[in-house]
Amino acid sequence: MDAAEALGLLMSPRGRVDPYPTYERLRAHGPVVRAGPALFVVTGYAEADEMLRDPRFGVLDDALRDQFLPGWRDSPAIASISRSMLRTNPPDHSRMRRLAAGTFTPRRIAAMRDVVTAQADELVDAMAARAADGGPLDFLTEFAYPLPVGVICALLGVPATDRPLFRRWAADLTGILEPEITPDELAVADRGATELRDYFAELVAARRRAPADDLTTALVQAHDADGARLSGDELLANLVVLLVAGFETTTNLLGNGLVVLLGHPREADALRGHPEFAAGHVEELLRYDSPVQLTTRVSAAPVTVGGVEVPAGAWVLLLLGAANRDPRRYPEPARFDPWRPQSHPLSFGAGPHYCLGAGLARLEAQVAFPLLLRRLPGLALAGRPRHRARLTLRGYEALPVIIDTEPAPPHPGTPAGAAPGTP
């Protein structure tokens, strides 16, 4: 199978649900491979990391959108995303990112640990109460969605009563992040974008009337003080992206990670007994089944990467999920090993567009997994989880679980007193 055929398989529904076998077919052609006249696919860790950091590779700008996506301004989804820090290059990207960055400093995120723990405890209490009759629960609905959406909504100042609205709106909008999208899928994404922008337009008006101690107020005041720092379109676009990115990736990390842990009882038992292992477990979960599988860049000049010459104007598909399983970087990459040294997965990207909320997502996962395993030792899958047929944001559509009141004894392979680095 040549690279173009493998890429076609990856974009198919079957390839999206389980991309890892297709990644290896692409990797067989090299870490950087031409898959079309101006299309390159990257599976190598070092090469993807290099391109993400190299300023000669940027995101799609308006001129290229006009070339590749004529009429894109008529799409609320494309127009909205294109005005956010997610899809802009420096200096606009840097200008917008600075306005929000103060909310996501390491010190501020560390100070949120107690709040995240309290919210997670409340959700576990509710899960245990609902599971008292022995029936199945949807882990996404009960825990993986409400925890991160509660955290990001608190930062943005979104009322708790409005939080249930965002799950469908975000699911609709994020279809626009897929490398291929049908007209019907674009119509769904446009609907989600319109509803989200309408919601935030009302929230912005409310914050003008009554400022609060939240990120929405800070961005509104930055816009009102100097429209050159943040335009009206940029204000709404970044509020939408901050909300959606603030929970969508973490929801997938929690869902994907739980399935991996329940399938690896020895490693789960180690984390249950040693919550101090959480950082290593979360990094390996990010590497092993990344909630973000790909991103794209466009080359602004000819560049040679991995021995392959990428011409100016080329479209580059960076397969982060494949890079995270590059055997040159990670020995036995298909093995889940939370004691793997120096992981540093590319799940949150690298370089100027490194995910602003990566530290917050890590914190939520580091709190959630030990707490779930300790407080719900009988947590188990109840049937086969169902993946969404999406590649960019990899996650489950449904994740049924039960809480067995008489769980099995600890796995005999659990390394009592193990420390990071223990095999």
XYZ file of C-alpha atoms in Angstrom:
423
model
C 0.000 0.000 0.000
C 1.516 3.319 -1.054
C 1.350 6.465 1.093
C -1.635 7.964 -0.717
C -3.639 4.739 -0.311
C -2.697 4.531 3.376
C -3.774 8.131 3.898
C -7.103 7.361 2.226
C -7.580 4.441 4.609
C -6.761 6.699 7.556
C -9.501 9.139 6.537
C -12.109 6.375 6.197
C -14.524 5.662 9.075
C -12.622 2.461 9.903
C -9.294 4.247 9.846
C -10.527 7.035 12.091
C -11.882 4.675 14.744
C -8.552 2.818 15.015
C -5.793 4.802 13.309
C -2.802 3.026 14.828
C -2.409 0.187 12.272
C -2.584 2.734 9.435
C 0.015 4.925 11.127
C 2.438 2.005 10.857
C 1.675 1.593 7.155
C 2.525 5.246 6.652
C 5.609 5.008 8.869
C 6.955 2.249 6.624
C 7.465 4.923 3.946
C 9.594 7.093 6.248
C 9.069 9.711 8.980
C 8.134 12.333 6.352
C 6.422 11.149 3.185
C 4.862 12.873 0.180
C 1.257 11.717 -0.179
C 0.206 14.094 -2.958
C 1.559 16.874 -5.220
C 1.679 19.358 -2.320
C 0.726 17.116 0.605
C 3.173 15.652 3.125
C 2.464 13.328 6.058
C 4.666 13.212 9.154
C 4.806 10.196 11.482
C 8.240 10.769 13.072
C 8.525 12.303 16.543
C 11.678 14.333 15.879
C 10.373 15.593 12.547
C 6.954 16.579 13.924
C 8.560 18.319 16.886
C 10.894 20.210 14.551
C 8.092 21.378 12.267
C 5.888 22.486 15.159
C 8.703 24.725 16.415
C 9.969 26.011 13.060
C 8.496 29.457 12.192
C 8.656 28.521 8.506
C 5.667 26.250 9.162
C 2.489 28.124 10.051
C -1.230 27.585 10.175
C -3.495 28.405 7.244
C -3.842 32.181 6.774
C -6.610 34.127 5.026
C -4.839 34.220 1.664
C -4.441 30.441 1.597
C -8.004 29.952 2.820
C -9.155 32.002 -0.142
C -7.141 29.671 -2.387
C -8.122 26.329 -0.832
C -11.520 27.142 0.708
C -13.320 29.664 -1.516
C -16.358 31.064 0.252
C -14.988 30.215 3.712
C -16.146 33.562 5.093
C -19.744 32.395 4.591
C -19.166 29.534 7.030
C -19.691 30.577 10.694
C -17.541 27.638 11.844
C -14.533 28.337 9.597
C -14.781 32.106 10.029
C -15.023 31.805 13.795
C -12.110 29.418 14.243
C -9.967 31.429 11.817
C -10.241 34.526 14.008
C -9.006 32.752 17.143
C -5.479 32.138 18.380
C -5.912 28.511 17.285
C -5.708 29.381 13.582
C -3.632 32.555 13.375
C 0.102 33.136 12.944
C 2.366 35.652 14.695
C 2.079 38.510 15.353
C -1.717 38.171 15.661
C -1.409 34.821 17.416
C 1.090 36.151 19.946
C -1.015 39.250 20.620
C -4.164 37.246 21.372
C -2.411 34.519 23.333
C -0.806 37.021 25.723
C -4.235 38.319 26.753
C -5.353 34.901 28.007
C -2.032 33.443 29.141
C -2.149 34.927 32.639
C -5.050 32.643 33.543
C -3.029 29.512 32.739
C 0.300 30.142 34.487
C 1.754 27.155 36.394
C 1.192 28.945 39.725
C -2.477 29.631 39.025
C -3.078 26.100 37.793
C -1.399 24.586 40.851
C -3.625 26.747 43.055
C -6.686 25.110 41.447
C -5.859 21.592 42.679
C -8.161 21.782 45.707
C -11.052 23.089 43.595
C -10.588 20.341 40.993
C -10.356 17.692 43.723
C -13.554 18.912 45.371
C -15.444 18.857 42.067
C -14.129 15.382 41.236
C -15.158 14.098 44.680
C -18.684 15.432 44.200
C -18.972 13.724 40.823
C -17.754 10.422 42.249
C -20.320 10.707 45.059
C -23.036 11.182 42.453
C -21.750 8.247 40.366
C -21.758 5.945 43.386
C -25.315 6.981 44.297
C -26.624 6.446 40.753
C -24.895 3.073 40.480
C -26.380 1.755 43.730
C -28.889 -0.394 41.823
C -26.089 -2.066 39.856
C -27.071 -0.549 36.518
C -24.618 0.873 33.970
C -23.607 4.523 33.743
C -22.104 6.547 30.929
C -18.725 7.668 32.262
C -18.607 10.560 29.801
C -21.911 11.999 31.003
C -21.297 11.338 34.684
C -17.652 12.400 35.014
C -15.479 12.999 31.932
C -17.613 15.865 30.617
C -18.818 17.656 33.771
C -15.411 17.834 35.481
C -13.494 19.786 32.788
C -16.499 21.793 31.645
C -17.083 22.880 35.236
C -13.479 23.989 35.586
C -13.262 25.961 32.329
C -16.701 27.501 32.813
C -15.653 28.706 36.262
C -12.591 30.362 34.712
C -14.687 31.995 31.994
C -17.487 32.968 34.347
C -20.156 30.851 32.662
C -23.111 30.150 35.004
C -23.334 26.541 36.178
C -26.901 26.265 34.879
C -25.679 26.809 31.304
C -22.979 24.117 31.271
C -25.142 21.283 29.872
C -25.685 23.339 26.691
C -22.100 23.160 25.522
C -21.619 19.438 24.986
C -23.652 19.269 21.782
C -22.588 22.686 20.528
C -18.921 21.806 20.942
C -19.373 18.365 19.390
C -20.971 20.029 16.379
C -18.324 22.733 16.011
C -15.259 20.519 16.403
C -16.118 18.640 13.232
C -14.449 21.581 11.495
C -11.082 20.428 12.881
C -11.143 17.203 10.887
C -8.788 17.086 7.875
C -11.741 16.251 5.632
C -15.330 17.384 6.114
C -18.466 16.847 4.032
C -20.974 19.629 3.252
C -23.442 18.044 5.689
C -20.800 17.927 8.420
C -19.903 21.554 7.719
C -23.551 22.536 8.103
C -23.597 20.862 11.534
C -20.369 22.658 12.505
C -21.843 25.970 11.345
C -24.866 25.390 13.552
C -22.656 24.754 16.586
C -20.528 27.819 15.864
C -23.584 30.050 15.527
C -25.070 28.860 18.804
C -21.796 29.281 20.675
C -21.152 32.767 19.283
C -24.705 33.836 20.103
C -24.256 32.579 23.652
C -20.974 34.414 24.163
C -22.332 37.606 22.612
C -24.921 37.620 25.393
C -22.293 36.808 28.049
C -20.062 39.631 26.784
C -22.985 42.070 27.055
C -23.676 40.828 30.589
C -20.039 41.342 31.614
C -20.101 44.868 30.259
C -23.087 45.591 32.499
C -21.660 43.758 35.505
C -17.920 42.965 35.395
C -16.721 39.923 37.338
C -13.455 38.294 38.337
C -13.238 35.967 35.338
C -11.467 35.566 32.006
C -14.453 36.775 29.977
C -14.431 40.107 31.804
C -10.674 40.444 31.307
C -10.980 39.888 27.552
C -13.979 42.221 27.276
C -12.049 44.960 29.062
C -9.013 44.409 26.802
C -11.240 44.816 23.745
C -13.066 47.853 25.087
C -9.847 49.574 26.137
C -8.153 49.110 22.776
C -9.814 47.372 19.848
C -6.420 46.980 18.216
C -5.417 44.554 20.981
C -8.518 42.411 20.467
C -11.200 43.010 17.845
C -14.852 42.142 18.384
C -14.637 39.084 16.121
C -11.463 37.946 17.891
C -13.104 38.373 21.290
C -15.984 36.049 20.446
C -13.815 33.586 18.516
C -11.346 33.184 21.370
C -14.071 32.765 23.983
C -15.534 29.960 21.857
C -12.134 28.290 21.402
C -11.162 28.647 25.079
C -14.403 27.001 26.136
C -14.320 24.163 23.612
C -10.598 23.437 23.956
C -10.915 23.751 27.715
C -13.050 20.651 28.046
C -13.105 18.702 24.771
C -9.490 17.519 24.983
C -9.698 16.762 28.708
C -12.961 14.863 28.310
C -11.251 12.654 25.720
C -8.165 12.260 27.914
C -10.326 11.083 30.822
C -12.374 8.695 28.675
C -9.470 7.265 26.684
C -7.349 7.024 29.817
C -9.948 5.174 31.848
C -10.315 2.512 29.162
C -6.538 2.046 29.038
C -6.232 1.785 32.822
C -9.088 -0.693 33.138
C -7.359 -2.777 30.481
C -4.076 -2.703 32.444
C -4.968 -3.744 36.006
C -1.364 -3.952 37.223
C -0.693 -0.345 36.291
C -4.098 0.768 37.608
C -3.449 -0.924 40.955
C -0.103 0.837 41.220
C -1.796 4.207 40.712
C -4.612 3.318 43.120
C -2.126 2.713 45.900
C 0.354 5.417 44.918
C -1.307 8.636 43.752
C 2.161 10.174 43.549
C 2.585 8.137 40.343
C -0.177 10.184 38.664
C 2.097 12.467 36.652
C 3.896 9.553 34.990
C 0.659 7.677 34.334
C -0.965 10.717 32.728
C 2.028 11.409 30.466
C 1.969 7.818 29.275
C -1.790 7.926 28.713
C -1.302 11.053 26.618
C 1.369 9.268 24.598
C -0.375 5.915 24.304
C -3.798 7.138 23.128
C -3.616 10.872 22.539
C -6.859 12.874 22.733
C -5.500 15.017 19.877
C -4.207 12.916 17.004
C -3.161 15.446 14.401
C -2.619 19.031 13.441
C -1.736 20.769 10.182
C 0.810 23.306 8.988
C 1.634 25.083 5.733
C 5.247 25.694 4.676
C 6.146 29.316 3.982
C 9.525 28.454 2.437
C 11.340 25.356 1.145
C 12.514 23.256 4.105
C 14.270 19.894 4.282
C 13.014 17.759 7.175
C 13.870 14.127 7.761
C 15.817 14.077 4.503
C 12.723 15.117 2.520
C 12.464 18.484 0.772
C 9.152 20.185 1.539
C 8.511 22.997 -0.951
C 6.956 26.349 -0.122
C 3.166 26.251 -0.014
C 2.972 22.561 0.915
C 0.240 21.248 3.186
C 1.704 19.179 6.043
C -0.333 16.691 8.077
C 1.403 16.128 11.420
C 0.151 12.840 12.877
C 0.755 13.433 16.585
C -0.671 10.040 17.523
C 1.848 8.369 15.206
C 4.727 10.535 16.448
C 3.872 9.488 19.998
C 4.453 5.877 18.934
C 7.664 6.436 16.991
C 9.933 3.495 17.924
C 13.000 5.691 17.429
C 11.767 7.767 20.383
C 9.870 5.173 22.439
C 11.074 1.555 22.657
C 8.128 -0.855 22.380
C 5.768 2.030 21.594
C 2.626 -0.127 21.529
C 3.176 -1.113 25.178
C 1.538 0.978 27.907
C 4.323 1.719 30.379
C 3.665 4.512 32.899
C 7.232 4.159 34.217
C 8.653 5.040 30.813
C 11.392 7.678 31.277
C 11.325 11.103 29.627
C 8.035 10.703 27.804
C 7.246 14.282 26.626
C 4.488 13.313 24.167
C 3.406 15.735 21.460
C -0.270 15.429 22.393
C -0.537 19.148 23.187
C 1.697 20.170 20.292
C 4.908 22.171 20.617
C 6.234 25.601 19.705
C 4.145 28.803 19.489
C 0.828 26.948 19.284
C 1.526 24.667 22.263
C -1.826 24.180 24.002
C -2.456 27.033 26.426
C -4.469 24.792 28.750
C -2.125 21.775 28.740
C -1.183 22.250 32.386
C -4.820 22.443 33.415
C -5.717 19.280 31.482
C -2.809 17.435 33.104
C -3.880 18.612 36.561
C -7.460 17.433 36.072
C -6.302 14.005 34.896
C -3.695 13.684 37.663
C -6.409 14.391 40.228
C -9.148 12.325 38.579
C -7.541 8.954 37.883
C -6.154 8.137 41.376
C -9.380 9.378 42.940
C -11.588 7.248 40.664
C -9.493 4.133 41.199
C -9.333 4.580 44.986
C -12.931 5.551 45.641
C -14.498 3.232 43.032
C -12.333 0.082 43.153
C -15.122 -1.869 41.449
C -15.252 0.450 38.428
C -15.392 -1.666 35.261
C -16.489 -1.441 31.653
C -20.086 -2.467 30.958
C -19.988 -3.436 27.316
C -17.895 -2.198 24.449
C -17.108 1.528 24.373
C -18.049 3.282 21.134
C -15.513 5.608 19.528
C -16.542 8.683 17.602
C -15.570 8.392 13.945
C -13.193 11.331 14.252
C -9.461 11.516 13.925
C -8.327 14.948 15.106
C -10.074 14.790 18.489
C -9.991 11.125 19.431
C -12.537 10.059 22.009
C -15.586 8.000 22.801
C -19.187 8.646 21.917
C -20.379 6.392 24.730
C -18.437 4.780 27.555
C -20.674 2.512 29.666
C -19.340 1.479 33.084
C -20.586 -0.312 36.175
C -19.435 -0.042 39.771
C -19.084 -3.532 41.234
C -19.624 -3.494 44.995
C -17.401 -6.575 45.321
C -14.394 -5.809 43.145
C -11.747 -8.363 42.309
C -8.669 -8.449 44.579
C -5.629 -6.407 43.521
C -3.810 -7.713 40.490
C -1.005 -10.026 41.631
C 1.483 -8.161 39.484
C 0.982 -4.852 41.288
C 4.417 -3.558 42.276
C 4.005 -2.806 45.988
C 6.056 0.259 46.835
C 7.078 0.669 43.228
C 8.719 3.855 42.145
C 8.921 5.517 38.744
C 11.250 3.515 36.587
C 10.004 0.189 37.948
C 9.220 -2.172 35.054
